[in-house]
Every structure is written in structure tokens, then in C-alpha cells.
Amino acid sequence: VKSKELFTGSEKKFKSKRMLLTGNAGMGKSCISKELLRTWAEGKNYHYKCIIYLTFQELNSIEQEISVKELLERKCKSLFSVLTLKTPDELLIILDGLDEFKYDLKLDNQHLGSNVDTSVPISVLVSKLITGDLLPDVDIMVTARWNVVNNLEKYFTCVFVIQGFDDQQIKQYFDHFYEGSNQSKNIYDFIKKNKVSHFASVPLYSFVLHQIIINHSVAPENSLKNLSTCSRVLIQFLKSCLGNVLKDRKSFHIKEPATEENREEFVRGLGELSYKSLLSGKLTVNAENLKECGLSEKILREYFSSFFCMKPLDGSSFEYRHTTMKEMLAACYCAHVVRDDELKECLDAWVRGIIPQRVTSNLLSDVTTHHKLQLENFSRLFMGFLSAGNSSKLFSDAETSSGFQSDTATLKDTTRNVLVEWFQDWLQEEPVEPPPDDCLNFLHCIFELQDSDVVKRVSNHIKNINLFNKPLSAIDVQALHFTLKENNLEKLDLRLCELGDRGVEQLRDIIVNCKTVFVSSNKLSEKSGETFSEILKDPDCAIEEL
């Protein structure tokens, strides 16, 4: 389904009043939402008389009780005089970024008022909009990362999953930047040759890869070497941006402090601010926030323009360009300051939502059990930054660095032992078949570490993998392959995972070593039939039930 076909006016393909648009971080959920808003503003969207766009970051700032009428009036002062809701099918409300909502949904509080004039807590108001208890005849589209969708599908008529770029779209993306030159083809060929198309399939990471290339003073292919995980792509992005700033300052003979020591200090300060912002649900930082962390607006504009943009109509505050940028900076900071003796406590809180009555780590002073879903991507990136080593190593030779050596372990032995023990405890305390979301998150945490010793000591304890009805991206498939390629599983459930023939081929090393394998409803063709024929003919094939 193309985005413009999500809604078709009076002749709607989908007679839907509640729609959920989901996908992993960076897939373009907000871009599609803003595109719908833009086309409406330009008069090109004939399906709706009015589209109202609200982010959950905005809704996080509402602390007092509020009515739907008041909320819409506050958002659309210039439109509200004509926004009568007398023709509700001509109105679309977009609620963007449910995964960033800092409040728990109150889906069972239907006994509270359901009138458009009744003031209720914002968590209740959002819940009533989702369930249709409020504005049942108005079209509402909610966007969310896939990990928060559990138990919500029943409230939506349609659920749309955003697929990443295919190979042709990756090429089209880079053609857009390098029109009329061979540079696009060279980059695309390099992406295919070095098998990093799983990153380029995510629109956000295609943008990041492009930025790394233009920031680098050496050949583009050198800047994209050894990018094996999301965290390493983002680390290289951070290094290339800061190195590019330093290079520009030198070329203009600017002697104002811009040393590696200062850059480390800036990143730590911004990382601390980003971590606090992540927990509070804020997307905006102002001069006062920066001052508290020893930063200034000038530093933000000069050093971190790739991560922030000036908030429209407001010259004194900045917005993160994407939530992933906030998660990256927060992960960098936490990986730098966390101690081995508090690592298990922090990971239990961030990843599993288990918080002791008395926390010992300062990093957990504001963390609640509700943060588990919001911190999933942050936790994975934290593993990558932890594996990358200390910040001095991170910023060494930022101008010429060409990436990490993927075969070089940088975890301290003490840190590695704590991590292995924590992973093993997690496995022992989980049910025989952990829920698909927890299962995939577990695999990603190991994948981001890129530590062969951790994989060897942990993966042998994994016996069952259940990813039923969990659409897997190209990066998800890479995480599975890295973590389980040497493993012998009792059961592997990959039904309804959107694998396709390519995913089956990529996972054949895992499938051949499993006793029981479920792969139905994955859009497979005769090509996968040939793959399974080869797997079953393998003398070492362990499959007993397929």
C-alpha cells in the first residue's frame, strides 16, 4: 500500500476509523505523517477537510486535565472557529510517536466521561481516542514503534507495517543526492559488496550513511568499513560529524578551543542532557537546559547541527532531529559513566523493567517500570557504546577514522563477565518461550555488543526462539544470524515474520541446526522450497519437524 492510498475519501479502500502505522526506529513513520499534513496544506489531499497533527512529545507536556475540545482548540487556534466536528468523516487526527508517550494508557477507564467537553487526564483522553470512546466517527491514525503495539491491535481496524527500502529504493535514495554523477552507483555498489544494505534499508540509516560519506575527507568506501551494527553506524556518524567540524575550524584558522578533550566534554554534557530528556519524554532543549550541562547554544549550532535543529518560530530552543539521535547521545553518556558493580541493576531496569526498592545507581533515580518500552532502542545502543570502549578511544583520530575493527573485542574482562551473568540470569528467569518482543530484544542486545566470547557463553543456553507474528526487518535478521549461527535450537518459530525468500536464505545456517521449525505465512516462493530441499539433504541437518 502506498502512503497516498492509506485514505481514499468517500471511496475508501479501508473503511477505517482507527489506523495504526507501525515500524522500527527510523522507518519513516513521522515523515509519512508530515507528508500527509503537507499535501493537505497544499490542497492536494481531497480526502479530508482538516488534518490535525499531534505528537506524543507535545502531549507529554500536558499535566492538567483537558478535554478534546480544549486540546484541538489549543492546537488549531486559527481553524477552531470552523472546526465544528459536524462532519467528522472529513477530519483526520494523527497521533505520532506513541512509543514516546510518558504516561501509561488507561484503556480500561471507560467509566470516565466521554463527552468532548469533559476534562480528563491526558493518558485517559488518548486512551479514549484509541478505543473509539471519544470521537468514534473521526478517522484517527496512531504511529508507534513495533515494540509498543502488543495488545493494541484489537482497537484498530487496520494495522500498517512500514517496510524498509528495497535495493531499488536504496539506489534511488542515493541517486537523489548525486544526480548526474557516478558517485551514486559507486556508493550503491559498495553497499551491496560490503553487505550493509540492511542498514541502508532503513531510511534514517540511509541518511546517516550519506552524512558519513560527505563528512569524510577520505574515499567514501573507507568511511563505511566495518559497520556491523546500528550502534557502530551511529558511532561512526558521531565521529565523522565532530571530525568534520574540527577540520573546518582548522581550515579557517579558528583557534577557539576545539580539542579532543573539549569534544569529549561536550558529548558527555549533551549525553547527560539527552538521558534526562529521554526519561522525561521531552524532545526540546533550551538555553537553561544547556547551561545546566555546561553547554551553550553556540556549541550546539557549531558542533551538533547534525543532531539538532532550531525549533520553528522559536529562536531559543532546539529539537532533536530524530529520537534515535537522543537515544544515541544518552547511550554514549551512560556507557561512559556506568560502573561494573551497577551494570546489572541498570540493565534490569532499562531492559527488563525490574527496579529494586532501593536503587544504588544515580542513573536510575528517575527510571520507572513504564520506561521499559521507551528505552528499548537506547538499551541496544548502550550495548554498542559499552563495547566501543571509553570515550577517549571513541574520539581518537576522529578526522581520519574509518570505522571499527569488528574482530577486535574492547570489553573489559570484568564487564564481559557481568554481562554474561546478566544474560544467563535473564534466560533462566524467563518462561520456556519468552514473548516475541523480549526474545528479539535479547538477541539485539547481544548483537550490538559484537563480542564473540559473550555469544559463545550465552547462546548455548538459548533453546527456544519464538518470534511468531513479529515482522522482521533486515537488521533483525542480521541479529538472529549473528547470535544463533552456532546454536542448536529445540524450536524456532518464525511464522508471520515477513521473511520472504531472502530471509530464509540468510537464516539457513540457523534453520539447519533446529529440531522443530515453523516458517509458514512468510510470502515464500519455490525459491525457498529449493532452499529447504538443500537444507534437508544436508547430512548434518537436525530438523525433525518442519
Tab-separated table of C-alpha atoms in Angstrom, residues 52-372:
chain	number	residue	atom	x	y	z
A	52	ILE	CA	-4.643	17.762	12.794
A	53	TYR	CA	-1.140	16.542	13.634
A	54	LEU	CA	-0.222	15.938	17.285
A	55	THR	CA	2.969	14.374	18.611
A	56	PHE	CA	3.126	12.450	21.847
A	57	GLN	CA	6.053	14.707	22.753
A	58	GLU	CA	3.530	17.580	22.778
A	59	LEU	CA	1.023	15.528	24.757
A	60	ASN	CA	3.717	14.705	27.351
A	61	SER	CA	3.802	18.379	28.357
A	62	ILE	CA	0.098	18.406	29.317
A	63	GLU	CA	-0.068	17.792	33.048
A	64	GLN	CA	-3.521	19.132	33.894
A	65	GLU	CA	-6.823	17.543	32.914
A	66	ILE	CA	-8.029	18.592	29.484
A	67	SER	CA	-10.968	17.998	27.134
A	68	VAL	CA	-10.798	17.047	23.459
A	69	LYS	CA	-12.392	20.346	22.539
A	70	GLU	CA	-9.780	22.291	24.503
A	71	LEU	CA	-6.929	20.202	23.076
A	72	LEU	CA	-7.997	20.817	19.482
A	73	GLU	CA	-8.650	24.488	20.133
A	74	ARG	CA	-5.177	24.875	21.641
A	75	LYS	CA	-3.551	23.111	18.676
A	76	CYS	CA	-5.574	24.828	15.931
A	77	LYS	CA	-6.480	28.308	17.133
A	78	SER	CA	-6.863	29.633	13.593
A	79	LEU	CA	-9.023	26.704	12.485
A	80	PHE	CA	-11.166	26.096	15.505
A	81	SER	CA	-13.887	28.590	14.578
A	82	VAL	CA	-14.750	26.418	11.572
A	83	LEU	CA	-13.856	23.072	13.141
A	84	THR	CA	-17.352	22.104	14.277
A	85	LEU	CA	-16.998	18.290	14.085
A	86	LYS	CA	-20.452	18.229	12.435
A	87	THR	CA	-18.948	16.244	9.555
A	88	PRO	CA	-16.487	14.028	11.460
A	89	ASP	CA	-15.620	11.886	8.442
A	90	GLU	CA	-13.881	14.930	6.943
A	91	LEU	CA	-11.407	15.156	9.826
A	92	LEU	CA	-8.224	13.142	10.365
A	93	ILE	CA	-6.282	13.312	13.633
A	94	ILE	CA	-2.718	11.965	13.544
A	95	LEU	CA	-1.138	10.970	16.878
A	96	ASP	CA	2.559	10.497	16.130
A	97	GLY	CA	5.018	8.531	18.293
A	98	LEU	CA	3.062	6.501	20.849
A	99	ASP	CA	6.334	4.869	21.939
A	100	GLU	CA	7.432	8.288	23.293
A	101	PHE	CA	4.331	8.766	25.484
A	102	LYS	CA	5.495	9.047	29.098
A	103	TYR	CA	2.130	8.073	30.579
A	104	ASP	CA	0.513	4.630	30.833
A	105	LEU	CA	-2.528	4.165	28.646
A	106	LYS	CA	-5.801	3.784	30.597
A	107	LEU	CA	-7.672	1.553	28.208
A	108	ASP	CA	-9.965	0.169	30.914
A	109	ASN	CA	-11.129	3.559	32.267
A	110	GLN	CA	-14.215	3.705	30.091
A	111	HIS	CA	-16.424	4.694	33.026
A	112	LEU	CA	-14.964	8.194	32.959
A	113	GLY	CA	-16.664	10.923	30.907
A	114	SER	CA	-16.675	10.554	27.132
A	115	ASN	CA	-18.005	13.971	26.164
A	116	VAL	CA	-15.856	16.290	24.027
A	117	ASP	CA	-16.263	18.937	26.753
A	118	THR	CA	-15.297	16.673	29.673
A	119	SER	CA	-11.786	17.251	31.074
A	120	VAL	CA	-9.805	14.100	31.857
A	121	PRO	CA	-6.087	13.260	32.365
A	122	ILE	CA	-4.194	13.221	29.066
A	123	SER	CA	-3.498	9.475	29.418
A	124	VAL	CA	-7.242	8.824	29.648
A	125	LEU	CA	-8.021	11.169	26.750
A	126	VAL	CA	-5.522	9.423	24.448
A	127	SER	CA	-6.813	6.016	25.535
A	128	LYS	CA	-10.405	7.022	24.723
A	129	LEU	CA	-9.364	8.309	21.301
A	130	ILE	CA	-7.662	4.967	20.557
A	131	THR	CA	-10.568	2.827	21.739
A	132	GLY	CA	-13.143	4.983	19.927
A	133	ASP	CA	-14.874	6.022	23.142
A	134	LEU	CA	-14.156	9.613	22.089
A	135	LEU	CA	-14.762	10.906	18.533
A	136	PRO	CA	-15.844	7.474	17.237
A	137	ASP	CA	-16.676	8.868	13.766
A	138	VAL	CA	-13.393	10.727	13.288
A	139	ASP	CA	-10.521	8.997	11.490
A	140	ILE	CA	-7.534	8.666	13.809
A	141	MET	CA	-4.105	7.374	12.825
A	142	VAL	CA	-1.594	6.442	15.526
A	143	THR	CA	2.092	5.832	14.766
A	144	ALA	CA	4.294	3.716	17.019
A	145	ARG	CA	7.394	1.594	17.046
A	146	TRP	CA	6.541	-2.073	16.805
A	147	ASN	CA	7.545	-2.898	20.404
A	148	VAL	CA	4.618	-0.955	21.920
A	149	VAL	CA	1.944	-2.468	19.691
A	150	ASN	CA	1.250	-5.590	21.802
A	151	ASN	CA	-2.365	-5.840	22.959
A	152	LEU	CA	-3.303	-2.711	20.999
A	153	GLU	CA	-4.171	-4.233	17.618
A	154	LYS	CA	-7.716	-5.078	18.721
A	155	TYR	CA	-8.568	-1.368	18.923
A	156	PHE	CA	-7.574	-0.704	15.301
A	157	THR	CA	-9.422	-1.563	12.115
A	158	CYS	CA	-6.165	-1.649	10.138
A	159	VAL	CA	-2.545	-2.091	11.121
A	160	PHE	CA	0.056	-0.993	8.564
A	161	VAL	CA	3.692	-2.102	8.891
A	162	ILE	CA	6.271	0.096	7.145
A	163	GLN	CA	8.751	-1.991	5.191
A	164	GLY	CA	12.266	-0.682	4.659
A	165	PHE	CA	13.792	0.344	1.335
A	166	ASP	CA	14.332	-2.455	-1.153
A	167	ASP	CA	17.511	-2.488	-3.253
A	168	GLN	CA	15.990	-0.353	-5.992
A	169	GLN	CA	14.795	2.271	-3.496
A	170	ILE	CA	18.229	2.401	-1.824
A	171	LYS	CA	19.732	3.251	-5.215
A	172	GLN	CA	17.008	5.839	-5.870
A	173	TYR	CA	17.756	7.446	-2.497
A	174	PHE	CA	21.428	7.990	-3.315
A	175	ASP	CA	20.612	8.985	-6.906
A	176	HIS	CA	18.673	11.873	-5.374
A	177	PHE	CA	21.861	13.250	-3.768
A	178	TYR	CA	24.278	12.509	-6.592
A	179	GLU	CA	22.219	13.249	-9.660
A	180	GLY	CA	24.245	13.186	-12.853
A	181	SER	CA	27.379	11.577	-11.377
A	182	ASN	CA	28.815	8.096	-10.914
A	183	GLN	CA	29.118	8.647	-7.169
A	184	SER	CA	25.668	7.184	-6.500
A	185	LYS	CA	26.454	3.955	-8.355
A	186	ASN	CA	29.826	3.637	-6.602
A	187	ILE	CA	28.211	4.011	-3.174
A	188	TYR	CA	25.380	1.625	-4.025
A	189	ASP	CA	27.828	-0.987	-5.371
A	190	PHE	CA	29.910	-0.614	-2.222
A	191	ILE	CA	26.834	-1.045	0.000
A	192	LYS	CA	25.963	-4.274	-1.818
A	193	LYS	CA	29.536	-5.572	-1.894
A	194	ASN	CA	30.119	-4.966	1.818
A	195	LYS	CA	26.691	-6.281	2.802
A	196	VAL	CA	25.464	-3.176	4.621
A	197	SER	CA	22.231	-2.909	2.643
A	198	HIS	CA	20.339	-3.994	5.770
A	199	PHE	CA	21.273	-0.614	7.275
A	200	ALA	CA	20.544	1.285	4.084
A	201	SER	CA	17.084	-0.330	4.009
A	202	VAL	CA	16.154	1.883	6.975
A	203	PRO	CA	15.562	5.441	5.668
A	204	LEU	CA	17.169	7.036	8.746
A	205	TYR	CA	20.327	4.980	8.303
A	206	SER	CA	20.475	5.748	4.588
A	207	PHE	CA	20.547	9.404	5.621
A	208	VAL	CA	23.255	8.658	8.222
A	209	LEU	CA	25.376	6.718	5.715
A	210	HIS	CA	25.126	9.635	3.296
A	211	GLN	CA	26.192	12.090	6.023
A	212	ILE	CA	29.173	9.911	6.972
A	213	ILE	CA	30.307	9.915	3.356
A	214	ILE	CA	30.061	13.678	2.845
A	215	ASN	CA	31.746	14.360	6.220
A	216	HIS	CA	34.710	12.157	5.379
A	217	SER	CA	37.839	13.503	3.791
A	218	VAL	CA	38.936	10.080	2.517
A	219	ALA	CA	37.337	7.781	-0.048
A	220	PRO	CA	33.665	7.013	0.772
A	221	GLU	CA	34.303	3.275	0.919
A	222	ASN	CA	36.810	3.768	3.751
A	223	SER	CA	34.223	5.585	5.842
A	224	LEU	CA	31.739	2.696	5.602
A	225	LYS	CA	34.008	-0.192	6.566
A	226	ASN	CA	33.207	-2.488	9.496
A	227	LEU	CA	29.762	-1.010	10.173
A	228	SER	CA	28.269	-4.198	11.566
A	229	THR	CA	25.599	-2.883	13.965
A	230	CYS	CA	23.271	0.105	14.390
A	231	SER	CA	25.387	1.475	17.231
A	232	ARG	CA	28.567	1.308	15.158
A	233	VAL	CA	26.898	3.148	12.295
A	234	LEU	CA	25.817	5.884	14.716
A	235	ILE	CA	29.224	5.992	16.421
A	236	GLN	CA	30.879	6.492	13.050
A	237	PHE	CA	28.290	9.174	12.285
A	238	LEU	CA	29.097	10.985	15.541
A	239	LYS	CA	32.841	10.733	14.931
A	240	SER	CA	32.574	11.939	11.339
A	241	CYS	CA	30.419	14.936	12.308
A	242	LEU	CA	32.744	16.074	15.088
A	243	GLY	CA	35.828	15.397	12.982
A	244	ASN	CA	34.363	17.427	10.140
A	245	VAL	CA	33.753	20.382	12.475
A	246	LEU	CA	37.342	20.233	13.716
A	247	LYS	CA	38.629	20.056	10.140
A	248	ASP	CA	36.580	23.108	9.106
A	249	ARG	CA	37.750	25.125	12.084
A	250	LYS	CA	41.381	24.362	11.258
A	251	SER	CA	40.898	25.326	7.611
A	252	PHE	CA	39.529	28.710	8.713
A	253	HIS	CA	42.350	29.115	11.281
A	254	ILE	CA	39.900	29.294	14.183
A	255	LYS	CA	41.889	28.911	17.376
A	256	GLU	CA	38.933	28.810	19.730
A	257	PRO	CA	39.097	25.614	21.830
A	258	ALA	CA	38.052	22.618	19.770
A	259	THR	CA	40.345	19.934	21.137
A	260	GLU	CA	39.516	16.266	21.586
A	261	GLU	CA	39.229	16.907	25.310
A	262	ASN	CA	36.620	19.608	24.708
A	263	ARG	CA	34.726	17.430	22.280
A	264	GLU	CA	34.584	14.631	24.847
A	265	GLU	CA	33.357	17.093	27.446
A	266	PHE	CA	30.688	18.459	25.071
A	267	VAL	CA	29.446	14.980	24.159
A	268	ARG	CA	29.296	13.897	27.796
A	269	GLY	CA	27.367	17.015	28.758
A	270	LEU	CA	24.969	16.613	25.861
A	271	GLY	CA	24.664	12.902	26.608
A	272	GLU	CA	23.667	13.625	30.204
A	273	LEU	CA	21.079	16.116	28.969
A	274	SER	CA	19.815	13.597	26.402
A	275	TYR	CA	19.436	10.869	29.021
A	276	LYS	CA	17.387	13.172	31.250
A	277	SER	CA	15.339	14.204	28.227
A	278	LEU	CA	14.761	10.570	27.283
A	279	LEU	CA	13.358	9.789	30.737
A	280	SER	CA	11.221	12.926	30.866
A	281	GLY	CA	9.800	12.453	27.358
A	282	LYS	CA	10.970	15.850	26.116
A	283	LEU	CA	12.178	16.418	22.573
A	284	THR	CA	13.183	20.058	23.049
A	285	VAL	CA	16.136	21.607	24.892
A	286	ASN	CA	16.526	25.291	25.736
A	287	ALA	CA	19.337	27.602	26.864
A	288	GLU	CA	18.716	26.828	30.533
A	289	ASN	CA	18.937	23.062	29.920
A	290	LEU	CA	22.209	23.543	28.056
A	291	LYS	CA	23.688	25.740	30.767
A	292	GLU	CA	22.983	23.082	33.398
A	293	CYS	CA	25.205	20.678	31.435
A	294	GLY	CA	27.978	23.180	30.721
A	295	LEU	CA	26.892	23.791	27.119
A	296	SER	CA	25.694	26.751	25.096
A	297	GLU	CA	23.539	27.438	22.053
A	298	LYS	CA	26.705	28.313	20.115
A	299	ILE	CA	28.246	24.906	20.841
A	300	LEU	CA	25.042	23.176	19.803
A	301	ARG	CA	24.908	25.078	16.499
A	302	GLU	CA	28.601	24.607	15.680
A	303	TYR	CA	29.205	21.036	16.842
A	304	PHE	CA	25.859	19.293	16.834
A	305	SER	CA	23.877	20.767	13.941
A	306	SER	CA	23.537	17.239	12.513
A	307	PHE	CA	21.648	16.190	15.638
A	308	PHE	CA	19.571	19.301	16.405
A	309	CYS	CA	17.548	21.868	14.545
A	310	MET	CA	16.248	25.236	15.703
A	311	LYS	CA	12.628	24.948	16.742
A	312	PRO	CA	10.397	26.787	14.252
A	313	LEU	CA	9.114	30.190	15.425
A	314	ASP	CA	11.316	29.948	18.492
A	315	GLY	CA	14.898	31.180	18.451
A	316	SER	CA	15.810	29.934	21.908
A	317	SER	CA	15.147	26.187	21.827
A	318	PHE	CA	16.273	23.209	19.783
A	319	GLU	CA	14.675	19.920	18.767
A	320	TYR	CA	16.412	16.588	18.239
A	321	ARG	CA	16.262	15.796	14.550
A	322	HIS	CA	15.173	12.271	15.434
A	323	THR	CA	14.526	10.401	18.665
A	324	THR	CA	17.318	7.984	17.698
A	325	MET	CA	19.815	10.879	17.969
A	326	LYS	CA	18.684	11.464	21.543
A	327	GLU	CA	18.932	7.742	22.304
A	328	MET	CA	22.430	7.602	20.784
A	329	LEU	CA	23.792	10.505	22.847
A	330	ALA	CA	22.153	9.147	26.006
A	331	ALA	CA	23.637	5.694	25.377
A	332	CYS	CA	27.098	7.210	24.827
A	333	TYR	CA	26.891	9.030	28.164
A	334	CYS	CA	25.599	6.064	30.178
A	335	ALA	CA	28.190	3.680	28.705
A	336	HIS	CA	30.901	6.119	29.791
A	337	VAL	CA	29.759	6.625	33.401
A	338	VAL	CA	28.269	3.233	34.366
A	339	ARG	CA	30.335	1.094	36.736
A	340	ASP	CA	30.634	-2.685	36.598
A	341	ASP	CA	29.114	-3.031	40.069
A	342	GLU	CA	25.926	-1.217	38.975
A	343	LEU	CA	25.681	-2.605	35.434
A	344	LYS	CA	23.266	-5.473	36.239
A	345	GLU	CA	20.977	-3.167	38.202
A	346	CYS	CA	20.859	-0.683	35.328
A	347	LEU	CA	20.236	-3.333	32.672
A	348	ASP	CA	17.474	-4.925	34.750
A	349	ALA	CA	15.752	-1.532	34.962
A	350	TRP	CA	16.316	-0.381	31.371
A	351	VAL	CA	15.772	-3.654	29.526
A	352	ARG	CA	13.501	-5.749	31.767
A	353	GLY	CA	11.624	-3.107	33.731
A	354	ILE	CA	12.802	-4.586	37.049
A	355	ILE	CA	13.650	-1.854	39.555
A	356	PRO	CA	14.745	-2.658	43.129
A	357	GLN	CA	13.095	-0.844	46.016
A	358	ARG	CA	16.416	0.827	46.811
A	359	VAL	CA	18.498	1.688	43.752
A	360	THR	CA	22.219	2.300	44.147
A	361	SER	CA	22.985	3.807	40.731
A	362	ASN	CA	22.385	7.510	40.157
A	363	LEU	CA	21.425	6.622	36.586
A	364	LEU	CA	18.207	5.052	37.880
A	365	SER	CA	16.965	7.870	40.102
A	366	ASP	CA	14.198	8.811	37.635
A	367	VAL	CA	13.609	5.454	35.902
A	368	THR	CA	10.220	3.752	36.349
A	369	THR	CA	8.872	0.400	35.173
A	370	HIS	CA	6.951	2.305	32.473
A	371	HIS	CA	10.249	3.263	30.832
A	372	LYS	CA	10.947	-0.298	29.651
